[in-house]
Amino acid sequence: MRELPSSERIRSVLSYDPVTGHLTWIATGKRAGCLYKSGYVLVDLDGARMRAHRVAWLLAYGEWPETDVDHRDTVKSHNWLSNLRLTSASLNIANTAARKTNKSGFKGVSWHRGARKWQASIMVNRKSMGLGLFLTPEEASGAYQRAAEKHFGEFARA
């Protein structure tokens, strides 16, 4: 992977609208970046490929973010400034939705075959914490949501 262009170089060729979240090529006035399958808008400059939300942070605050930049609404292409926030990698993961392969339909909820009940669990500081066994997936989801709010605050997502 190529080294990222300097912040001066980026500021000389791109502008950022913090309300719309759009990056624009200064020379042409055209929108910069392409939406990729990953859901992120990526921008190519001087042979380097950059995520638009990180470039937006640079242009808004004058320096590269030292940590992850999270999309509050979890939509990776919504790059307006009020939707972006700094976070740690673990809190960024806490703000993701349930996986598509999840059979319960709820994050942190799975079927416990031995007990024949729904179980809730949560990952905190790389350790799995059991939250109990429940008769319905909705009850288990409630336990997960309460634990997520306790441990992750505004980053909690069920």
Coordinates of C-alpha atoms in Angstrom, one line a residue:
M1 CA 0.0 0.0 0.0
R2 CA 1.3 3.4 -0.9
E3 CA 2.0 6.1 1.7
L4 CA -0.8 8.5 2.2
P5 CA -0.5 11.9 0.6
S6 CA 0.4 14.7 3.0
S7 CA -2.4 16.7 4.6
E8 CA -1.1 19.8 2.7
R9 CA -1.4 17.8 -0.6
I10 CA -5.0 16.7 0.2
R11 CA -6.1 20.2 1.2
S12 CA -4.7 21.6 -2.0
V13 CA -6.9 19.3 -4.2
L14 CA -10.0 18.4 -2.2
S15 CA -12.6 20.3 -0.3
Y16 CA -15.2 19.0 2.2
D17 CA -18.8 20.0 2.9
P18 CA -19.5 19.1 6.5
V19 CA -23.2 19.3 6.0
T20 CA -23.5 17.0 3.0
G21 CA -20.4 14.9 3.7
H22 CA -19.2 15.2 0.1
L23 CA -15.6 15.6 -1.0
T24 CA -15.1 17.7 -4.1
W25 CA -12.1 18.0 -6.4
I26 CA -11.1 21.7 -6.2
A27 CA -9.8 21.9 -9.8
T28 CA -13.0 20.5 -11.5
G29 CA -15.8 21.0 -8.9
K30 CA -16.7 17.4 -9.3
R31 CA -17.5 15.0 -6.4
A32 CA -14.6 12.9 -5.4
G33 CA -14.7 9.2 -4.5
C34 CA -16.6 6.1 -5.5
L35 CA -18.9 4.0 -3.4
Y36 CA -17.5 0.5 -3.1
K37 CA -19.1 -2.9 -2.3
S38 CA -17.8 -2.5 1.2
G39 CA -20.2 0.4 1.7
Y40 CA -17.4 2.9 2.1
V41 CA -16.7 5.9 -0.2
L42 CA -13.0 5.6 -1.3
V43 CA -10.9 8.4 -2.8
D44 CA -7.8 7.7 -4.9
L45 CA -5.0 10.3 -4.9
D46 CA -1.4 10.0 -5.9
G47 CA -1.7 6.2 -6.0
A48 CA -3.1 5.9 -2.5
R49 CA -6.7 4.8 -1.8
M50 CA -8.3 6.5 1.3
R51 CA -11.6 6.1 3.0
A52 CA -13.6 9.3 2.5
H53 CA -14.7 9.6 6.1
R54 CA -11.1 9.7 7.3
V55 CA -10.2 12.4 4.6
A56 CA -13.3 14.3 5.8
W57 CA -12.0 14.2 9.4
L58 CA -8.6 15.5 8.2
L59 CA -10.2 18.4 6.2
A60 CA -12.5 19.3 9.1
Y61 CA -10.0 19.2 11.9
G62 CA -6.7 19.6 10.3
E63 CA -5.1 16.3 11.2
W64 CA -5.5 12.6 10.6
P65 CA -7.6 10.8 13.2
E66 CA -5.4 8.8 15.5
T67 CA -8.2 6.2 16.2
D68 CA -11.1 4.7 14.2
V69 CA -13.7 7.1 12.9
D70 CA -17.2 5.7 13.4
H71 CA -20.4 6.5 11.6
R72 CA -23.1 7.2 14.3
D73 CA -25.9 5.8 12.1
T74 CA -23.7 2.9 10.9
V75 CA -24.1 3.8 7.2
K76 CA -20.6 3.8 5.9
S77 CA -21.3 6.3 3.1
H78 CA -22.9 9.0 5.3
N79 CA -19.9 11.2 5.8
W80 CA -21.4 14.4 7.1
L81 CA -19.5 15.7 10.1
S82 CA -22.2 15.4 12.7
N83 CA -22.4 11.7 11.8
L84 CA -18.7 11.0 12.4
R85 CA -17.0 10.4 15.8
L86 CA -13.7 9.1 17.1
T87 CA -13.8 5.7 18.7
S88 CA -11.7 2.7 19.6
A89 CA -11.8 -0.5 17.5
S90 CA -13.7 -2.4 20.2
L91 CA -16.4 0.4 20.5
N92 CA -16.7 0.6 16.8
I93 CA -17.5 -3.1 16.7
A94 CA -20.1 -2.6 19.4
N95 CA -21.9 -0.2 17.1
T96 CA -22.4 -2.9 14.4
A97 CA -25.7 -4.6 13.7
A98 CA -26.4 -8.3 14.1
R99 CA -24.7 -10.5 11.5
K100 CA -26.8 -11.7 8.5
T101 CA -26.1 -15.3 9.6
N102 CA -27.6 -14.7 13.0
K103 CA -30.6 -17.0 13.3
S104 CA -32.3 -15.3 16.3
G105 CA -32.5 -11.9 14.5
F106 CA -31.0 -10.2 17.6
K107 CA -27.4 -9.2 18.3
G108 CA -25.9 -11.2 21.1
V109 CA -28.7 -13.8 21.1
S110 CA -28.4 -17.5 20.2
W111 CA -30.1 -20.8 20.8
H112 CA -28.6 -23.0 23.6
R113 CA -29.3 -26.6 22.5
G114 CA -28.5 -28.2 25.8
A115 CA -30.8 -25.9 27.8
R116 CA -33.3 -25.6 25.0
K117 CA -33.5 -21.9 25.7
W118 CA -32.3 -18.6 24.2
Q119 CA -29.0 -17.4 25.6
A120 CA -27.6 -13.8 25.7
S121 CA -23.9 -13.0 25.7
I122 CA -21.8 -9.9 25.2
M123 CA -18.1 -9.3 24.4
V124 CA -16.4 -6.8 26.7
N125 CA -12.7 -6.2 26.6
R126 CA -12.2 -9.3 24.5
K127 CA -14.0 -11.5 27.0
S128 CA -17.4 -13.1 26.5
M129 CA -19.8 -12.6 29.3
G130 CA -22.9 -14.8 29.6
L131 CA -26.0 -12.8 30.4
G132 CA -28.4 -15.7 31.1
L133 CA -30.9 -18.1 29.5
F134 CA -34.4 -17.0 28.4
L135 CA -37.6 -18.4 27.1
T136 CA -37.9 -16.0 24.2
P137 CA -35.3 -14.3 21.9
E138 CA -36.9 -11.0 22.8
E139 CA -36.2 -11.5 26.5
A140 CA -32.6 -12.4 25.7
S141 CA -32.3 -9.3 23.4
G142 CA -33.5 -7.1 26.3
A143 CA -30.7 -8.5 28.5
Y144 CA -28.2 -7.9 25.8
Q145 CA -29.4 -4.3 25.2
R146 CA -29.2 -3.4 28.9
A147 CA -25.6 -4.8 29.1
A148 CA -24.6 -3.1 25.9
E149 CA -25.9 0.3 27.2
K150 CA -24.0 -0.3 30.5
H151 CA -20.7 -1.2 28.8
F152 CA -20.8 0.8 25.6
G153 CA -22.9 3.8 26.3
E154 CA -23.8 5.7 23.1
F155 CA -22.0 3.1 21.0
A156 CA -24.5 0.4 22.1
R157 CA -26.5 -1.2 19.3
A158 CA -28.8 -4.2 19.4

